[in-house]
Amino acid sequence: PGVDVCCSIRLLHAVLNACVRWMDFKHLDLALREFHRREPSLPCRRYTYFLAIRGNAALGRTDAAQALWKSMLRRNVEPTAVLVACMINTLVIGGCVEEALQIFRAWQGKGC
């Protein structure tokens, strides 16, 4: 509270990473809510999306992770193999196996 975690992408990365690592779900929730609100105007990179998707997975928010994935693709940010695996893992844990298979098949031949 009182800290703008989105004022710097590096700060956002540090906060999301620390919150997931230390299982601080209260602050993770606050940081992700702010990120979701401001994501369209932020200079997001692959690592930004990886951390946000991983954070949403930790909170059980499969829908929010899917929305980020779609936003990432709309912004022409091409995922790494690790990011694809993170999204597939998030979907499987969230019970969205068909969607996970679709992503796997879509990125399978693209070096992921």
Short mmCIF file of N, CA and C in Angstrom, two decimals:
data_model
loop_
_atom_site.label_atom_id
_atom_site.label_comp_id
_atom_site.label_asym_id
_atom_site.label_seq_id
_atom_site.Cartn_x
_atom_site.Cartn_y
_atom_site.Cartn_z
N PRO A 1 0.83 -1.19 0.00
CA PRO A 1 0.00 0.00 0.00
C PRO A 1 0.87 1.26 0.00
N GLY A 2 0.53 2.18 -0.87
CA GLY A 2 1.27 3.42 -0.93
C GLY A 2 2.45 3.39 -1.87
N VAL A 3 2.81 2.22 -2.39
CA VAL A 3 3.93 2.10 -3.31
C VAL A 3 3.38 1.79 -4.70
N ASP A 4 3.82 2.55 -5.68
CA ASP A 4 3.40 2.32 -7.06
C ASP A 4 4.30 1.25 -7.67
N VAL A 5 3.87 0.00 -7.61
CA VAL A 5 4.70 -1.11 -8.10
C VAL A 5 4.86 -1.09 -9.61
N CYS A 6 4.03 -0.32 -10.30
CA CYS A 6 4.11 -0.26 -11.76
C CYS A 6 4.89 0.96 -12.25
N CYS A 7 5.51 1.72 -11.34
CA CYS A 7 6.25 2.90 -11.78
C CYS A 7 7.52 2.50 -12.54
N SER A 8 7.95 1.28 -12.34
CA SER A 8 9.14 0.76 -13.02
C SER A 8 8.91 -0.73 -13.29
N ILE A 9 9.22 -1.15 -14.50
CA ILE A 9 9.07 -2.57 -14.83
C ILE A 9 9.98 -3.41 -13.93
N ARG A 10 11.16 -2.93 -13.65
CA ARG A 10 12.08 -3.68 -12.78
C ARG A 10 11.52 -3.84 -11.37
N LEU A 11 10.90 -2.78 -10.86
CA LEU A 11 10.28 -2.88 -9.54
C LEU A 11 9.12 -3.87 -9.58
N LEU A 12 8.30 -3.80 -10.62
CA LEU A 12 7.19 -4.74 -10.77
C LEU A 12 7.71 -6.17 -10.80
N HIS A 13 8.75 -6.42 -11.58
CA HIS A 13 9.34 -7.76 -11.65
C HIS A 13 9.79 -8.22 -10.27
N ALA A 14 10.48 -7.36 -9.54
CA ALA A 14 10.98 -7.72 -8.21
C ALA A 14 9.83 -8.05 -7.25
N VAL A 15 8.79 -7.23 -7.28
CA VAL A 15 7.65 -7.43 -6.39
C VAL A 15 6.92 -8.74 -6.72
N LEU A 16 6.62 -8.95 -7.99
CA LEU A 16 5.91 -10.18 -8.37
C LEU A 16 6.74 -11.42 -8.04
N ASN A 17 8.02 -11.37 -8.35
CA ASN A 17 8.89 -12.51 -8.07
C ASN A 17 8.97 -12.80 -6.57
N ALA A 18 9.16 -11.76 -5.77
CA ALA A 18 9.26 -11.95 -4.32
C ALA A 18 7.95 -12.46 -3.73
N CYS A 19 6.84 -11.91 -4.17
CA CYS A 19 5.54 -12.33 -3.63
C CYS A 19 5.25 -13.80 -3.95
N VAL A 20 5.58 -14.24 -5.16
CA VAL A 20 5.37 -15.65 -5.50
C VAL A 20 6.32 -16.52 -4.70
N ARG A 21 7.59 -16.14 -4.68
CA ARG A 21 8.60 -16.95 -3.98
C ARG A 21 8.28 -17.12 -2.50
N TRP A 22 7.83 -16.04 -1.85
CA TRP A 22 7.56 -16.08 -0.41
C TRP A 22 6.09 -16.36 -0.10
N MET A 23 5.30 -16.66 -1.14
CA MET A 23 3.88 -16.97 -0.99
C MET A 23 3.13 -15.88 -0.23
N ASP A 24 3.45 -14.63 -0.55
CA ASP A 24 2.77 -13.48 0.04
C ASP A 24 1.59 -13.13 -0.86
N PHE A 25 0.51 -13.87 -0.68
CA PHE A 25 -0.63 -13.76 -1.58
C PHE A 25 -1.39 -12.44 -1.43
N LYS A 26 -1.35 -11.86 -0.26
CA LYS A 26 -2.02 -10.57 -0.07
C LYS A 26 -1.38 -9.49 -0.95
N HIS A 27 -0.06 -9.38 -0.88
CA HIS A 27 0.62 -8.36 -1.67
C HIS A 27 0.68 -8.73 -3.16
N LEU A 28 0.74 -10.03 -3.44
CA LEU A 28 0.69 -10.48 -4.83
C LEU A 28 -0.63 -10.06 -5.45
N ASP A 29 -1.72 -10.25 -4.73
CA ASP A 29 -3.04 -9.84 -5.21
C ASP A 29 -3.07 -8.34 -5.50
N LEU A 30 -2.55 -7.54 -4.57
CA LEU A 30 -2.55 -6.08 -4.76
C LEU A 30 -1.71 -5.69 -5.98
N ALA A 31 -0.53 -6.28 -6.11
CA ALA A 31 0.36 -5.95 -7.22
C ALA A 31 -0.26 -6.36 -8.56
N LEU A 32 -0.86 -7.54 -8.60
CA LEU A 32 -1.46 -8.00 -9.86
C LEU A 32 -2.70 -7.19 -10.24
N ARG A 33 -3.46 -6.78 -9.25
CA ARG A 33 -4.62 -5.93 -9.56
C ARG A 33 -4.17 -4.63 -10.21
N GLU A 34 -3.12 -4.04 -9.66
CA GLU A 34 -2.58 -2.80 -10.23
C GLU A 34 -1.99 -3.06 -11.62
N PHE A 35 -1.29 -4.17 -11.77
CA PHE A 35 -0.72 -4.52 -13.07
C PHE A 35 -1.82 -4.71 -14.11
N HIS A 36 -2.87 -5.45 -13.78
CA HIS A 36 -3.97 -5.67 -14.72
C HIS A 36 -4.62 -4.35 -15.14
N ARG A 37 -4.73 -3.44 -14.20
CA ARG A 37 -5.34 -2.15 -14.49
C ARG A 37 -4.48 -1.33 -15.45
N ARG A 38 -3.16 -1.41 -15.30
CA ARG A 38 -2.26 -0.55 -16.07
C ARG A 38 -1.52 -1.27 -17.19
N GLU A 39 -1.72 -2.55 -17.33
CA GLU A 39 -0.96 -3.35 -18.31
C GLU A 39 -0.97 -2.78 -19.73
N PRO A 40 -2.11 -2.29 -20.24
CA PRO A 40 -2.08 -1.78 -21.62
C PRO A 40 -1.09 -0.63 -21.84
N SER A 41 -0.79 0.13 -20.81
CA SER A 41 0.11 1.28 -20.97
C SER A 41 1.55 1.00 -20.53
N LEU A 42 1.82 -0.20 -20.05
CA LEU A 42 3.16 -0.53 -19.57
C LEU A 42 4.01 -1.16 -20.67
N PRO A 43 5.32 -0.93 -20.63
CA PRO A 43 6.23 -1.56 -21.61
C PRO A 43 6.55 -2.99 -21.20
N CYS A 44 5.58 -3.86 -21.34
CA CYS A 44 5.72 -5.24 -20.87
C CYS A 44 6.62 -6.06 -21.79
N ARG A 45 7.43 -6.90 -21.17
CA ARG A 45 8.30 -7.82 -21.89
C ARG A 45 7.85 -9.24 -21.59
N ARG A 46 8.52 -10.18 -22.20
CA ARG A 46 8.17 -11.59 -21.95
C ARG A 46 8.25 -11.93 -20.47
N TYR A 47 9.30 -11.46 -19.82
CA TYR A 47 9.48 -11.77 -18.40
C TYR A 47 8.35 -11.17 -17.56
N THR A 48 7.87 -10.00 -17.96
CA THR A 48 6.74 -9.37 -17.26
C THR A 48 5.52 -10.29 -17.32
N TYR A 49 5.23 -10.78 -18.52
CA TYR A 49 4.08 -11.67 -18.68
C TYR A 49 4.30 -12.99 -17.97
N PHE A 50 5.51 -13.50 -18.01
CA PHE A 50 5.81 -14.75 -17.29
C PHE A 50 5.49 -14.59 -15.80
N LEU A 51 5.99 -13.52 -15.20
CA LEU A 51 5.77 -13.32 -13.76
C LEU A 51 4.29 -13.09 -13.45
N ALA A 52 3.60 -12.34 -14.30
CA ALA A 52 2.18 -12.07 -14.05
C ALA A 52 1.34 -13.32 -14.23
N ILE A 53 1.65 -14.11 -15.23
CA ILE A 53 0.91 -15.37 -15.43
C ILE A 53 1.20 -16.32 -14.28
N ARG A 54 2.46 -16.42 -13.88
CA ARG A 54 2.83 -17.28 -12.76
C ARG A 54 2.15 -16.81 -11.47
N GLY A 55 2.09 -15.50 -11.27
CA GLY A 55 1.42 -14.96 -10.09
C GLY A 55 -0.07 -15.26 -10.08
N ASN A 56 -0.70 -15.11 -11.23
CA ASN A 56 -2.13 -15.44 -11.32
C ASN A 56 -2.35 -16.92 -11.08
N ALA A 57 -1.44 -17.76 -11.55
CA ALA A 57 -1.55 -19.20 -11.30
C ALA A 57 -1.47 -19.48 -9.80
N ALA A 58 -0.56 -18.80 -9.12
CA ALA A 58 -0.41 -19.00 -7.67
C ALA A 58 -1.68 -18.62 -6.92
N LEU A 59 -2.42 -17.66 -7.46
CA LEU A 59 -3.67 -17.23 -6.84
C LEU A 59 -4.88 -18.01 -7.35
N GLY A 60 -4.66 -18.92 -8.29
CA GLY A 60 -5.76 -19.71 -8.84
C GLY A 60 -6.61 -18.95 -9.82
N ARG A 61 -6.06 -17.93 -10.44
CA ARG A 61 -6.81 -17.08 -11.38
C ARG A 61 -6.47 -17.45 -12.83
N THR A 62 -7.00 -18.56 -13.26
CA THR A 62 -6.74 -19.03 -14.61
C THR A 62 -7.28 -18.06 -15.65
N ASP A 63 -8.45 -17.50 -15.42
CA ASP A 63 -9.05 -16.55 -16.37
C ASP A 63 -8.16 -15.32 -16.56
N ALA A 64 -7.61 -14.82 -15.47
CA ALA A 64 -6.74 -13.65 -15.56
C ALA A 64 -5.46 -13.99 -16.32
N ALA A 65 -4.93 -15.18 -16.10
CA ALA A 65 -3.73 -15.62 -16.82
C ALA A 65 -4.04 -15.74 -18.31
N GLN A 66 -5.20 -16.28 -18.64
CA GLN A 66 -5.59 -16.39 -20.05
C GLN A 66 -5.74 -15.02 -20.70
N ALA A 67 -6.30 -14.08 -19.97
CA ALA A 67 -6.46 -12.72 -20.50
C ALA A 67 -5.09 -12.09 -20.77
N LEU A 68 -4.14 -12.32 -19.88
CA LEU A 68 -2.78 -11.80 -20.09
C LEU A 68 -2.13 -12.45 -21.30
N TRP A 69 -2.31 -13.75 -21.45
CA TRP A 69 -1.75 -14.46 -22.60
C TRP A 69 -2.27 -13.84 -23.91
N LYS A 70 -3.57 -13.62 -23.96
CA LYS A 70 -4.17 -13.04 -25.16
C LYS A 70 -3.67 -11.62 -25.40
N SER A 71 -3.56 -10.85 -24.34
CA SER A 71 -3.05 -9.48 -24.45
C SER A 71 -1.60 -9.49 -24.95
N MET A 72 -0.81 -10.41 -24.42
CA MET A 72 0.59 -10.54 -24.83
C MET A 72 0.68 -10.82 -26.33
N LEU A 73 -0.14 -11.72 -26.83
CA LEU A 73 -0.12 -12.07 -28.25
C LEU A 73 -0.61 -10.89 -29.10
N ARG A 74 -1.63 -10.18 -28.63
CA ARG A 74 -2.11 -9.00 -29.36
C ARG A 74 -1.02 -7.94 -29.47
N ARG A 75 -0.16 -7.87 -28.47
CA ARG A 75 0.93 -6.88 -28.46
C ARG A 75 2.17 -7.40 -29.20
N ASN A 76 2.01 -8.55 -29.85
CA ASN A 76 3.11 -9.16 -30.63
C ASN A 76 4.34 -9.48 -29.80
N VAL A 77 4.11 -9.86 -28.55
CA VAL A 77 5.20 -10.34 -27.69
C VAL A 77 5.22 -11.85 -27.85
N GLU A 78 6.27 -12.37 -28.47
CA GLU A 78 6.35 -13.80 -28.73
C GLU A 78 6.90 -14.52 -27.49
N PRO A 79 6.18 -15.52 -27.02
CA PRO A 79 6.61 -16.20 -25.79
C PRO A 79 7.83 -17.09 -26.00
N THR A 80 8.58 -17.25 -24.94
CA THR A 80 9.67 -18.22 -24.92
C THR A 80 9.08 -19.59 -24.59
N ALA A 81 9.91 -20.62 -24.70
CA ALA A 81 9.46 -21.97 -24.33
C ALA A 81 9.06 -22.02 -22.86
N VAL A 82 9.78 -21.29 -22.02
CA VAL A 82 9.46 -21.28 -20.58
C VAL A 82 8.11 -20.62 -20.35
N LEU A 83 7.82 -19.55 -21.07
CA LEU A 83 6.54 -18.87 -20.92
C LEU A 83 5.39 -19.74 -21.43
N VAL A 84 5.59 -20.44 -22.54
CA VAL A 84 4.58 -21.37 -23.04
C VAL A 84 4.32 -22.46 -22.00
N ALA A 85 5.39 -23.02 -21.45
CA ALA A 85 5.25 -24.07 -20.43
C ALA A 85 4.52 -23.54 -19.20
N CYS A 86 4.82 -22.32 -18.80
CA CYS A 86 4.16 -21.70 -17.64
C CYS A 86 2.66 -21.57 -17.90
N MET A 87 2.29 -21.13 -19.10
CA MET A 87 0.88 -20.97 -19.42
C MET A 87 0.18 -22.32 -19.49
N ILE A 88 0.83 -23.30 -20.09
CA ILE A 88 0.24 -24.65 -20.16
C ILE A 88 0.04 -25.19 -18.75
N ASN A 89 1.03 -25.02 -17.89
CA ASN A 89 0.93 -25.48 -16.50
C ASN A 89 -0.23 -24.79 -15.78
N THR A 90 -0.36 -23.49 -15.99
CA THR A 90 -1.44 -22.72 -15.36
C THR A 90 -2.80 -23.25 -15.80
N LEU A 91 -2.92 -23.52 -17.09
CA LEU A 91 -4.20 -24.02 -17.61
C LEU A 91 -4.52 -25.42 -17.10
N VAL A 92 -3.53 -26.30 -17.08
CA VAL A 92 -3.77 -27.67 -16.60
C VAL A 92 -4.17 -27.66 -15.13
N ILE A 93 -3.45 -26.89 -14.32
CA ILE A 93 -3.79 -26.80 -12.89
C ILE A 93 -5.19 -26.22 -12.71
N GLY A 94 -5.56 -25.29 -13.60
CA GLY A 94 -6.89 -24.68 -13.52
C GLY A 94 -8.00 -25.51 -14.16
N GLY A 95 -7.65 -26.71 -14.63
CA GLY A 95 -8.65 -27.60 -15.20
C GLY A 95 -9.00 -27.30 -16.65
N CYS A 96 -8.20 -26.50 -17.32
CA CYS A 96 -8.46 -26.13 -18.72
C CYS A 96 -7.52 -26.92 -19.65
N VAL A 97 -7.67 -28.22 -19.66
CA VAL A 97 -6.76 -29.10 -20.38
C VAL A 97 -6.87 -28.89 -21.89
N GLU A 98 -8.07 -28.71 -22.40
CA GLU A 98 -8.24 -28.49 -23.84
C GLU A 98 -7.52 -27.22 -24.30
N GLU A 99 -7.65 -26.16 -23.53
CA GLU A 99 -6.98 -24.91 -23.87
C GLU A 99 -5.46 -25.09 -23.81
N ALA A 100 -4.99 -25.87 -22.84
CA ALA A 100 -3.55 -26.16 -22.72
C ALA A 100 -3.06 -26.91 -23.95
N LEU A 101 -3.83 -27.87 -24.41
CA LEU A 101 -3.47 -28.61 -25.62
C LEU A 101 -3.45 -27.71 -26.85
N GLN A 102 -4.37 -26.78 -26.93
CA GLN A 102 -4.40 -25.85 -28.06
C GLN A 102 -3.13 -25.01 -28.09
N ILE A 103 -2.72 -24.51 -26.94
CA ILE A 103 -1.50 -23.71 -26.87
C ILE A 103 -0.29 -24.57 -27.21
N PHE A 104 -0.24 -25.77 -26.67
CA PHE A 104 0.87 -26.67 -26.98
C PHE A 104 0.97 -26.90 -28.48
N ARG A 105 -0.14 -27.21 -29.11
CA ARG A 105 -0.13 -27.49 -30.56
C ARG A 105 0.22 -26.24 -31.37
N ALA A 106 -0.27 -25.10 -30.93
CA ALA A 106 0.00 -23.85 -31.66
C ALA A 106 1.47 -23.47 -31.64
N TRP A 107 2.15 -23.77 -30.52
CA TRP A 107 3.54 -23.32 -30.37
C TRP A 107 4.54 -24.45 -30.53
N GLN A 108 4.08 -25.65 -30.70
CA GLN A 108 4.95 -26.82 -30.79
C GLN A 108 6.00 -26.70 -31.90
N GLY A 109 5.63 -26.26 -33.05
CA GLY A 109 6.56 -26.19 -34.18
C GLY A 109 7.28 -24.86 -34.31
N LYS A 110 7.14 -23.99 -33.32
CA LYS A 110 7.73 -22.64 -33.41
C LYS A 110 8.95 -22.49 -32.52
N GLY A 111 9.63 -23.57 -32.25
CA GLY A 111 10.83 -23.49 -31.43
C GLY A 111 10.56 -23.49 -29.94
N CYS A 112 9.33 -23.76 -29.56
CA CYS A 112 8.99 -23.79 -28.14
C CYS A 112 8.85 -25.21 -27.65
#
